[in-house]
Structures are given as C-alpha cells and as structure tokens.
mmCIF file of C-alpha atoms in Angstrom:
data_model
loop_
_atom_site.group_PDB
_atom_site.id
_atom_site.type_symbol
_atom_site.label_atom_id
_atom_site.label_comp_id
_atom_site.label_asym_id
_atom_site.label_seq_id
_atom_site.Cartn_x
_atom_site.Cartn_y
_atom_site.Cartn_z
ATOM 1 C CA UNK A 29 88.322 54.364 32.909
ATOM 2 C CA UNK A 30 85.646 51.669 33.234
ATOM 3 C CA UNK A 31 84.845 48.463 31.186
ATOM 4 C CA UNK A 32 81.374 47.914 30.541
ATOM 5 C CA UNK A 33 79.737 44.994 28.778
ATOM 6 C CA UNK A 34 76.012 45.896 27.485
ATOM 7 C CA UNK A 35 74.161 42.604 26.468
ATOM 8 C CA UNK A 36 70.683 41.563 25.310
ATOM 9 C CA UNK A 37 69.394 38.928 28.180
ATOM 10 C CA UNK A 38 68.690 36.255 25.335
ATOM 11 C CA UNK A 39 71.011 33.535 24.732
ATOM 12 C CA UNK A 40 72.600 34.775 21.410
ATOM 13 C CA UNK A 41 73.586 37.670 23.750
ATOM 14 C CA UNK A 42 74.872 35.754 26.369
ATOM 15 C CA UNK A 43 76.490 33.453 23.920
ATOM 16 C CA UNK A 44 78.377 36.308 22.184
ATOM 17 C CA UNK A 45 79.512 37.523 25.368
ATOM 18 C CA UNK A 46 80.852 34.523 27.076
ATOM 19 C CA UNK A 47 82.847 33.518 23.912
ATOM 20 C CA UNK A 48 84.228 37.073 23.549
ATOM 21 C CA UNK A 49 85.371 37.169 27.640
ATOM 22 C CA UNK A 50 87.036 33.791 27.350
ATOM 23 C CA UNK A 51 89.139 34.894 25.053
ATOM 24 C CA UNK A 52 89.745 38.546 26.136
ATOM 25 C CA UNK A 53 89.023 38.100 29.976
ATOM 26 C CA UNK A 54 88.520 41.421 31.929
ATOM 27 C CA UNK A 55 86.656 42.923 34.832
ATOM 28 C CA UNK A 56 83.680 44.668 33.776
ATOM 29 C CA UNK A 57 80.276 46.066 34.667
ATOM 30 C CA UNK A 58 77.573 44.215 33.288
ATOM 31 C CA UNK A 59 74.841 46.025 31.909
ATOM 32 C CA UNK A 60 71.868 43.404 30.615
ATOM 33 C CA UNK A 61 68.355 42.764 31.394
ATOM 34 C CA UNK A 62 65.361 40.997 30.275
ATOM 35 C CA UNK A 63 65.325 40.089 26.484
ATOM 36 C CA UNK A 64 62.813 43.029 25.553
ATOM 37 C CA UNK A 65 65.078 45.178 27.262
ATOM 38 C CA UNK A 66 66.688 46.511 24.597
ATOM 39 C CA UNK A 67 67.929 50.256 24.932
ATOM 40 C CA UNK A 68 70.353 49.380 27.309
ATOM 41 C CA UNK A 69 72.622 51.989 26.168
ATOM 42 C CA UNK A 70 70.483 54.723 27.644
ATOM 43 C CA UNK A 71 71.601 53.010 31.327
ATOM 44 C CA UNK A 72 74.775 53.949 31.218
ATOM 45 C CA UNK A 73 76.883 57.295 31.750
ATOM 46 C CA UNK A 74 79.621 56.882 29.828
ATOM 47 C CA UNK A 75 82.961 58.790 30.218
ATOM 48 C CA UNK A 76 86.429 59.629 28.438
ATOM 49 C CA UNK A 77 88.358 56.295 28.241
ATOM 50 C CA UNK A 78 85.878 54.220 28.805
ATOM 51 C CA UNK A 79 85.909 50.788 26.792
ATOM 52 C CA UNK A 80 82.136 49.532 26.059
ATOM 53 C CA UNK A 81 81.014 46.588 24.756
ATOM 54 C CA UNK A 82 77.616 46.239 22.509
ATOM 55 C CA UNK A 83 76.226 42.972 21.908
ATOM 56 C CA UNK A 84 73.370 42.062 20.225
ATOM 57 C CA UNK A 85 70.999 45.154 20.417
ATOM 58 C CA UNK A 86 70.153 46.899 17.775
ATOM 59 C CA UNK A 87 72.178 50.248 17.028
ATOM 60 C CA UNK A 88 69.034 51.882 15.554
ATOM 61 C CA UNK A 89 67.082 51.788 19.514
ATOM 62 C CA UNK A 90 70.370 52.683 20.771
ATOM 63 C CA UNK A 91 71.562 55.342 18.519
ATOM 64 C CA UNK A 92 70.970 58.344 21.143
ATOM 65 C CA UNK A 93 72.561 56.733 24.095
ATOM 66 C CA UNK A 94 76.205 55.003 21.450
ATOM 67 C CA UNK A 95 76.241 58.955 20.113
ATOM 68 C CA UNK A 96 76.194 60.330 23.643
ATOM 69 C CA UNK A 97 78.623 57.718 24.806
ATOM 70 C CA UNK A 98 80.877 58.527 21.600
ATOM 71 C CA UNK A 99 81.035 62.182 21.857
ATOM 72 C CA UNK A 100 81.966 61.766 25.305
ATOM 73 C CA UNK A 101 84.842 60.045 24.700
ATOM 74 C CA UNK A 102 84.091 56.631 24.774
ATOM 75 C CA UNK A 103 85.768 53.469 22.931
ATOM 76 C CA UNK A 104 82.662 51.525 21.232
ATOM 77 C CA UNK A 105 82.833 48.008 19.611
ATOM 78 C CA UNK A 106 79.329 47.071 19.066
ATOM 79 C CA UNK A 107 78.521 43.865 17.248
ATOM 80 C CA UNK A 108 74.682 43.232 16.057
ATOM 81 C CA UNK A 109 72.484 41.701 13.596
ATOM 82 C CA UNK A 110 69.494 43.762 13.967
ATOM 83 C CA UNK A 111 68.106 46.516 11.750
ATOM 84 C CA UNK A 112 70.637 49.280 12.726
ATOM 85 C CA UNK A 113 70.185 52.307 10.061
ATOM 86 C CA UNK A 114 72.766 54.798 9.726
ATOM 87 C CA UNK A 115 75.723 53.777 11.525
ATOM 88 C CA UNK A 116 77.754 56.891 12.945
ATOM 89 C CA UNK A 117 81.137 57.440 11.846
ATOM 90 C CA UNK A 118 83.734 57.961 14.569
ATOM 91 C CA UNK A 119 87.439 56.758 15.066
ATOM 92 C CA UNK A 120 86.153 55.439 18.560
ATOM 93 C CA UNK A 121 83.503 53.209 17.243
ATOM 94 C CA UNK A 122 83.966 49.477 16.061
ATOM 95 C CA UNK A 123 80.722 47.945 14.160
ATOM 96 C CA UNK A 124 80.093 44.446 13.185
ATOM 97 C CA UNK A 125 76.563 44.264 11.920
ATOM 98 C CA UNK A 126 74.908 42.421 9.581
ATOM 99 C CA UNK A 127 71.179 42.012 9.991
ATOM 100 C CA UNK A 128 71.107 38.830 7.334
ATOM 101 C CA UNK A 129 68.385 36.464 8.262
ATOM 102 C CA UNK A 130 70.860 33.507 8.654
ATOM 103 C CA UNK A 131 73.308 35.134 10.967
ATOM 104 C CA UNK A 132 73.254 36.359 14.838
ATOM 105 C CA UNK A 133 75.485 37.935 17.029
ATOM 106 C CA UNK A 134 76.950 34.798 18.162
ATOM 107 C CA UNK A 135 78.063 33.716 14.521
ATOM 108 C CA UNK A 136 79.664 37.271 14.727
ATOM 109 C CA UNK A 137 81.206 36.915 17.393
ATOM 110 C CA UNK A 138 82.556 33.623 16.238
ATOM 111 C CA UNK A 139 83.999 34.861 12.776
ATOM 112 C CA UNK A 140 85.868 37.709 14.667
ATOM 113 C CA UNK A 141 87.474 34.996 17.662
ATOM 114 C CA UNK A 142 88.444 32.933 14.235
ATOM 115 C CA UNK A 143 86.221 30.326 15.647
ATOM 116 C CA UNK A 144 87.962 30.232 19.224
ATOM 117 C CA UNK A 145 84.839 29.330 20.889
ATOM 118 C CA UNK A 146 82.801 27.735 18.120
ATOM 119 C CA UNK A 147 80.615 25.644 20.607
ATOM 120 C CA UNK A 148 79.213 28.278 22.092
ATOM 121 C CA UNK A 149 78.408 30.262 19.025
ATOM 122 C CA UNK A 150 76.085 26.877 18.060
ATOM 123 C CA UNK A 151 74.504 26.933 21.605
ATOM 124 C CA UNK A 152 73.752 31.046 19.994
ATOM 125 C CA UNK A 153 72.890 30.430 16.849
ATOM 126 C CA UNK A 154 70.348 26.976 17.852
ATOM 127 C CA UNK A 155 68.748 29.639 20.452
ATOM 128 C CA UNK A 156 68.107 32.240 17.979
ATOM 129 C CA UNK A 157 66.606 29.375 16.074
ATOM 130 C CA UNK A 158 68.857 29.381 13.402
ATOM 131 C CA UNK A 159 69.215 25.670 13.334
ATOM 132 C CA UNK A 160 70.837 25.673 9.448
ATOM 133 C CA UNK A 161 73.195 28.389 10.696
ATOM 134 C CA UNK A 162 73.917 26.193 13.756
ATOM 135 C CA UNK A 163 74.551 22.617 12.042
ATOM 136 C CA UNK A 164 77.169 24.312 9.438
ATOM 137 C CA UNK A 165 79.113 25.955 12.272
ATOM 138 C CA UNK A 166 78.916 22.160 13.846
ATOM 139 C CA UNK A 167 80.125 19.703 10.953
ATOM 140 C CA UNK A 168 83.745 20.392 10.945
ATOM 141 C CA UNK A 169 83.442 19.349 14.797
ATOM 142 C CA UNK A 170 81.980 15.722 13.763
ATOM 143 C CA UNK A 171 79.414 15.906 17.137
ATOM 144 C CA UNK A 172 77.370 12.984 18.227
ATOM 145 C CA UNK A 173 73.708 13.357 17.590
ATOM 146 C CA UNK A 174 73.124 13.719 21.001
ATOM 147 C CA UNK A 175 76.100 15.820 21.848
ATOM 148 C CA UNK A 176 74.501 18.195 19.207
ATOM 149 C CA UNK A 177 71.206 17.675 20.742
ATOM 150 C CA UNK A 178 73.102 18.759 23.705
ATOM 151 C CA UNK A 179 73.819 21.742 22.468
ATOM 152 C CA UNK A 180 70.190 22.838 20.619
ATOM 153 C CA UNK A 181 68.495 21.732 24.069
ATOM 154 C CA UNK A 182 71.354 24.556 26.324
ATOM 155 C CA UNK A 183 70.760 27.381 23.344
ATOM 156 C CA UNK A 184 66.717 27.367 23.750
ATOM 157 C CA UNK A 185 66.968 26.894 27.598
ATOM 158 C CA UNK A 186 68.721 30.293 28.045
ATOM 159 C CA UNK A 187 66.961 31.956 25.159
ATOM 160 C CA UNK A 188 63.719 30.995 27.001
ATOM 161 C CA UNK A 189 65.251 32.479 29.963
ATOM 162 C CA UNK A 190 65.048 35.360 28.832
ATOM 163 C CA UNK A 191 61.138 36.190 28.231
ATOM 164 C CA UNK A 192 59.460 37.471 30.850
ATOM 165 C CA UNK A 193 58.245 41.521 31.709
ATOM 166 C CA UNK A 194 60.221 42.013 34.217
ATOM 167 C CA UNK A 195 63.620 40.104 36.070
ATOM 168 C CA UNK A 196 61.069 38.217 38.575
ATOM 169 C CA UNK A 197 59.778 36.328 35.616
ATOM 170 C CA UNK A 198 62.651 34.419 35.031
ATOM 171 C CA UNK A 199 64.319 31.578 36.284
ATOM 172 C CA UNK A 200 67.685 33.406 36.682
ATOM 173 C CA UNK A 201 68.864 36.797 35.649
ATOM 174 C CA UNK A 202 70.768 37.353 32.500
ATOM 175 C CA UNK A 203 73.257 38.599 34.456
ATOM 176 C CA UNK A 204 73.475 36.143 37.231
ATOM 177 C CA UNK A 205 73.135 33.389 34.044
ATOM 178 C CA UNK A 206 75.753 34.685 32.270
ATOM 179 C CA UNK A 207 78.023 34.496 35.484
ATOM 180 C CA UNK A 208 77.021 30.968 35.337
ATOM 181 C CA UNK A 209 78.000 29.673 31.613
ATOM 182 C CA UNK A 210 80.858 32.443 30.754
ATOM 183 C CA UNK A 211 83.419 30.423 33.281
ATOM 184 C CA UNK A 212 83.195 27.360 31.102
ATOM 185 C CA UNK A 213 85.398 27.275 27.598
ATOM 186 C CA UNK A 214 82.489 25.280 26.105
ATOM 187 C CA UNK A 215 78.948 24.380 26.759
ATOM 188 C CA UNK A 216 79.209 21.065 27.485
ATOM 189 C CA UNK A 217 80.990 22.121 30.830
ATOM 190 C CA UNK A 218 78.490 24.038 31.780
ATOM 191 C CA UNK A 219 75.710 21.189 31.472
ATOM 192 C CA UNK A 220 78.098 18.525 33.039
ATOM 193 C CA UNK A 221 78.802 20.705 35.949
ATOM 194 C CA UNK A 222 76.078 22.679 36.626
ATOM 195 C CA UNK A 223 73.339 20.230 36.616
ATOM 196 C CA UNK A 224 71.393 21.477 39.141
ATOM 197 C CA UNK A 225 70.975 24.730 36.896
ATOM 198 C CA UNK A 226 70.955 22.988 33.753
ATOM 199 C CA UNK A 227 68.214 21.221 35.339
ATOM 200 C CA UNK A 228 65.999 24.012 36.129
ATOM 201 C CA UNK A 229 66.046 25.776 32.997
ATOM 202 C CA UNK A 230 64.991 22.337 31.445
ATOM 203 C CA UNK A 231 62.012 21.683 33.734
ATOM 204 C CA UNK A 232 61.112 25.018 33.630
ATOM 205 C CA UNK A 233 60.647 25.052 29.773
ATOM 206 C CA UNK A 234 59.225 21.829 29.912
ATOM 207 C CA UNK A 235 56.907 23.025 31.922
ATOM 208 C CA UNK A 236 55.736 25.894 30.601
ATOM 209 C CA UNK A 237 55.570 24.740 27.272
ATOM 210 C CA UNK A 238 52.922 21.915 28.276
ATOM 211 C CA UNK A 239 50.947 24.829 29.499
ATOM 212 C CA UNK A 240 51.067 26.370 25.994
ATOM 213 C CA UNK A 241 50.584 22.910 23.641
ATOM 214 C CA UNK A 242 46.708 23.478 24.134
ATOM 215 C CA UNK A 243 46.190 26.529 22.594
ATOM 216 C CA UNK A 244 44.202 27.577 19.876
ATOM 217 C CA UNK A 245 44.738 30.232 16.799
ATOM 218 C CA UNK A 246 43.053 33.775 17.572
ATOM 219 C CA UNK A 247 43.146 33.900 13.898
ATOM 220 C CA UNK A 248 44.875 31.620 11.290
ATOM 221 C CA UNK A 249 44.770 30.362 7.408
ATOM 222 C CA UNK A 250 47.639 28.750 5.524
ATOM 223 C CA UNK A 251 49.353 32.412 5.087
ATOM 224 C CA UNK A 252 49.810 33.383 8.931
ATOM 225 C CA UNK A 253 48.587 32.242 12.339
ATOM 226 C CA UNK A 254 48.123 34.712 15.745
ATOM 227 C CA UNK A 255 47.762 33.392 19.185
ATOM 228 C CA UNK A 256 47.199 34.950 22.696
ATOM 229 C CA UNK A 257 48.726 33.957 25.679
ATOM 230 C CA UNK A 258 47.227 34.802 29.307
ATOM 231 C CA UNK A 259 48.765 37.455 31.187
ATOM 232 C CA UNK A 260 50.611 34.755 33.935
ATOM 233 C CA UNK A 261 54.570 34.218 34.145
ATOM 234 C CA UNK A 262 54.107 30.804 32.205
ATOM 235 C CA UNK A 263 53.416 32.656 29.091
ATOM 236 C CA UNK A 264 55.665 35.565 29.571
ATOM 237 C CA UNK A 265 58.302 33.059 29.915
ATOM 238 C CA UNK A 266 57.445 30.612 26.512
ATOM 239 C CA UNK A 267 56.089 33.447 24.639
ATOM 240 C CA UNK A 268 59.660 33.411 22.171
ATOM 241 C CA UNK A 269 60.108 30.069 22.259
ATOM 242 C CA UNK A 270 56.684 29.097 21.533
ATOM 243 C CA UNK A 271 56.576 31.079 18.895
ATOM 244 C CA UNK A 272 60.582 29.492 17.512
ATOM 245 C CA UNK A 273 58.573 25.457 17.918
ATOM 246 C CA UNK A 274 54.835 27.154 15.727
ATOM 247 C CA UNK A 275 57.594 28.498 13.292
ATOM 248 C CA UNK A 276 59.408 25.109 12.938
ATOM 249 C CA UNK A 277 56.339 22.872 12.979
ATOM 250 C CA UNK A 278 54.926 25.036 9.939
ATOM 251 C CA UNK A 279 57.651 26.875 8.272
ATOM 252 C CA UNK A 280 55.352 27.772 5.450
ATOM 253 C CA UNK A 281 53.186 30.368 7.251
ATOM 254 C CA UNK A 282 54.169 33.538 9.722
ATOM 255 C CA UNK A 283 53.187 33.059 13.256
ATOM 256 C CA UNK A 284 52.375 35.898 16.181
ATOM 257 C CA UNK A 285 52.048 35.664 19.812
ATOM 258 C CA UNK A 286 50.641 37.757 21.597
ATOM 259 C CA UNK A 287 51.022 38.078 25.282
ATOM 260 C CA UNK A 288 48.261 39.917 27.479
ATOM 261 C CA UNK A 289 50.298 42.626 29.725
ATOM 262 C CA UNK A 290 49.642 43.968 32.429
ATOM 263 C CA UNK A 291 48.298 47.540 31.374
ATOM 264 C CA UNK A 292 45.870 45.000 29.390
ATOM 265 C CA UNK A 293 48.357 45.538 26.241
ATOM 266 C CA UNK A 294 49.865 43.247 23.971
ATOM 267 C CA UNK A 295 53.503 42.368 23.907
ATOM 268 C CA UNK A 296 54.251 40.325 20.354
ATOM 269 C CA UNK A 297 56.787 38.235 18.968
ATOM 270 C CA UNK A 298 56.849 37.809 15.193
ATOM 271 C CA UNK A 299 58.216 35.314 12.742
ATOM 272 C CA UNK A 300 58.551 35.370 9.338
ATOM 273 C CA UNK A 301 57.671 31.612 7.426
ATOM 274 C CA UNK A 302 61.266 29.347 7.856
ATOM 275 C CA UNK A 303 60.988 29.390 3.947
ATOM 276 C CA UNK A 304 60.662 32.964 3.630
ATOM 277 C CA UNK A 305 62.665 34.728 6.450
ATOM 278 C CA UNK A 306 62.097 37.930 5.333
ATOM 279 C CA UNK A 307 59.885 41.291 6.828
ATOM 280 C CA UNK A 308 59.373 40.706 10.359
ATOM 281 C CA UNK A 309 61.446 43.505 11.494
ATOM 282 C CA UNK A 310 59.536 45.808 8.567
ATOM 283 C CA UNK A 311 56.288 44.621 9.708
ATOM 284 C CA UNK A 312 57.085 45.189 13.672
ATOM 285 C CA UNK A 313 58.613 48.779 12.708
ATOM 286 C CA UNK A 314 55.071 49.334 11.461
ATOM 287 C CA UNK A 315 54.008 49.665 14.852
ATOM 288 C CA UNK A 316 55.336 52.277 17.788
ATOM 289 C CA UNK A 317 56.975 49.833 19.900
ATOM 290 C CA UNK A 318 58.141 47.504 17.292
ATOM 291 C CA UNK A 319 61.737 46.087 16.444
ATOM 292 C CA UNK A 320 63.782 43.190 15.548
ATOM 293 C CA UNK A 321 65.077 41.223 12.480
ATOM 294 C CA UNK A 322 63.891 39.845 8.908
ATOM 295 C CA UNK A 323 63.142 36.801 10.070
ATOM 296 C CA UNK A 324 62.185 37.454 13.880
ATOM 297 C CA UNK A 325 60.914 40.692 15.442
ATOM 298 C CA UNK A 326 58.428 41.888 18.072
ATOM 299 C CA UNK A 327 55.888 45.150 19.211
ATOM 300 C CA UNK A 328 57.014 45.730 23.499
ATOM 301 C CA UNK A 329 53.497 47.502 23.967
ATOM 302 C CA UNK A 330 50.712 47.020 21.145
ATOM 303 C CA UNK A 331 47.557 49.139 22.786
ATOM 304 C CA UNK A 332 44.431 46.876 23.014
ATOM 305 C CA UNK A 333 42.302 48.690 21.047
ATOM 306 C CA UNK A 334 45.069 48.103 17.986
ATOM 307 C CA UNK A 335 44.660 44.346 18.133
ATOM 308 C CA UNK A 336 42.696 44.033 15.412
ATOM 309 C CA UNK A 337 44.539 46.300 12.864
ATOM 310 C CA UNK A 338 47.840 44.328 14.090
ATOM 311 C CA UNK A 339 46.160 40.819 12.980
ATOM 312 C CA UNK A 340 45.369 42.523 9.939
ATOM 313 C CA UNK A 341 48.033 43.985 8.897
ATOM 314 C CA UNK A 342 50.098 40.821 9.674
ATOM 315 C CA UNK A 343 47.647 38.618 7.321
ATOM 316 C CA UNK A 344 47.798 41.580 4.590
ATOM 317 C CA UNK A 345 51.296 41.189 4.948
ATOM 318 C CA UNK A 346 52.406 38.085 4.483
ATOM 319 C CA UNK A 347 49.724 36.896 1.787
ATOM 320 C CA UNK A 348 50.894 35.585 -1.096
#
C-alpha cells in the first residue's frame, strides 16, 4: 500500500496540500510538476490499497488515469474547482469539487479542515487571485494591513513559481517548495524563517515583472486585450501573474497572454473581466489544448498559424 499526494505546482495546490498534511501528517510520494502540468494522474501506477490524494487538477484531464486508478483498487479523495464533467461513481472515490468562480481548492480544503489552517487557505485563495474570496476568509482573524499584505505578497510568490515550460524555469520545484512551506502551521512562519527563500521568490517576481511593465497590446479595445510575451524564462515565469495584475488593473475587460514556445507555439493564459468571471474555461475548451476555470483558464499548445482565429474568437467572445 502506498500514499501518494498528486498536486498542481501552483500555489492554490500547494496551499491545499500543506494545510491538509498538517493536519493529517503522513509519508507520501509526491507527484506534482509545473503548473501546466496538469494530467498528473496519468504518472502514476496505482495499485489495490493504495490511498491517493487529488488536489487541484481538474477531474475532466484526469478522468482516464482516476478510472484506471479506481478500478484497480485504489482509495481516491480528489478535491478541485475546475471544470470536471461527469464525475465517476465508485465507493472508493471521495470528490469535493466545485468549479464556482469565487472558490479554489484551498477554500476547499479549508471548509473540510473546519478552518484548521485558515492562513494558508488565504495565502491560496490571494494566489489564485481571488482577493474577495481571500479577505472574507481573513476578517474573523482581525490581521494587520500589512500582516495581510503579508500574506497576498507569499500567495502570488509561489503561484508565480509555478509558470514556466519546464522545472528549469523556476525558481524552485513545486515539490522541493512545497517541502519548504508544508513544515510551518501558518505562513507567516514560513516568511519569518525562511527568508532567504522568501527572498528569492520576491526578487525574482520583482524582477521579472519589470521586464513585462513595458509591453504593449497585440490587440486590444475596451472588451478584451491580448499580449505576447518573448519566448525567454522571464516570461514563462510572469506569464500567470501578469496576466492576475492586467486583470486587476482593468477588471472590466478579458485579458490573454500569450507566450511564444519553443516549437514557435503559443502557450495562453485567459481571464475573464473581475466583473464578469464567467467563460474562460468555455472559451479555452474551444481550443485542443485548452482548460481551466470560469474565471481563469489557458490553451498548453495554440499552433501559430491559429493565432489569429484565437484573438478572434476571444474578442467575439467577450463583446458585449
């Protein structure tokens, strides 16, 4: 029998994960990766008796590898918020999902622990960029401006993390990351005692996000505004957050980013208007490669020569 804890590399993930083990500590195999890493049940062999943990990926890109893992004998308790479609029906599986636009595996998480770990459910929620989400879980906790600060500052450090093609991208692994933050009870131990890594996820967004503040629109109006970032590690890196700050600064209109791969593709991250969190996973699904939520979602491999029809499309979609 073998534990095994399957998370996505983001920091709702990571969030969800290191409130659930610090309340039900065990030894497990870890099983993450980079945030567009997604079908991470399809790495995993799974056997009679084993106990697997699901957070924050969605059941509909995983459905093949949870119904192999399920027939085989496996114990499932998977906990999402992102489009999942049919859910199987099995004594061995456990499902907490709810793709509403105001709620992420880390608030999840949180209702489930009855709110054992709440601080690290706001460091979830804030990097998710649910900010309303993350202030209501924080009143009843009467926080300092700054000590909520704090907290918004650690949740988009690790989601940022988390962006990149491949593990040499980031800063730190999920997994070596998690290791990191999932000893502390709450957040602010991590950022008091770890300051040297605290530290380097900070410069490092600071960084890279002074690289981004000069770009222009590929295409914008007042409905929806698309941008393209360089292929370089810089932009893999602030392509989510980037697109969380264009999202806040104008939460009337949808934004895009779209970063230049490798192959000469486009990886995209999508969200929906702040005011109107709604079709980003629809519009995303649209597309071969696509995924996410209503109110953030993303294409892994948009071809070159669909560029156009993508930008399109978006601006058809989101008109009023």
């Amino acid at each position: 029998m073998a534990n095994i804890d399957l998370f996505n590399g983001d920091a709702d993930g990571i969030c969800a994960l290191t409130q659930l083990r610090n309340a039900e500590p065990l030894e497990s195999t870890l099983v993450t990766g980079v945030k567009r890493d997604i079908q991470l049940m399809n790495n995993i062999n799974a056997m009679a008796g084993d106990k697997i943990t699901v957070l924050d990926i969605s059941l509909d890109k995983n459905r093949d590898g949870l119904n192999k893992a399920l027939a085989a004998g496996a114990e499932v308790f998977y906990v999402d918020h992102h489009f999942a479609g049919d859910i199987p029906e099995s004594d061995k599986l456990t499902a907490i999902i709810n793709p509403a636009a105001d709620v992420c595996t880390s608030i999840l998480i949180n209702n489930h622990l009855n709110g054992q770990f709440v601080e690290w459910a706001i460091t979830g929620a804030f990097g998710d960029n649910l900010d309303n989400s993350a202030n209501i879980l924080a009143r009843p906790l009467n926080l300092s401006a700054d000590d909520l600060l704090s907290l918004k500052n650690l949740g988009i450090y690790i989601n940022y993390n988390g962006y990149g093609s491949n593990l040499e991208d980031l800063h730190f692994t999920p997994e070596a990351l998690y290791r990191q933050v999932s000893v502390h009870a709450s957040p602010f131990d991590f950022i008091n005692q770890n300051r040297e890594s605290f530290e380097k996820l900070q410069d490092g967004y600071n960084s890279d996000m002074a690289s981004a503040a000069s770009l222009q629109p590929e295409f914008a109006n007042n409905a929806v505004a698309a941008y393209i970032l360089p292929n370089e590690a810089w932009a893999r890196r602030v392509s989510g957050v980037y697109s969380n700050n264009l999202a806040n600064g104008t939460p009337n209109r949808a934004h895009a980013v779209l970063t230049v791969k490798a192959n000469g593709n486009y990886l995209i991250s999508v969200r929906a208007p702040l005011d109107n969190k709604t079709g980003a996973d629809e519009l995303c699904r649209s597309f071969a490669t696509g995924g996410g939520r209503a109110a953030a979602a993303g294409v892994n491999d948009l071809p070159a020569d669909q560029l156009q029809e993508f930008i399109d499309r978006f601006n058809q979609f989101y008109q009023a």
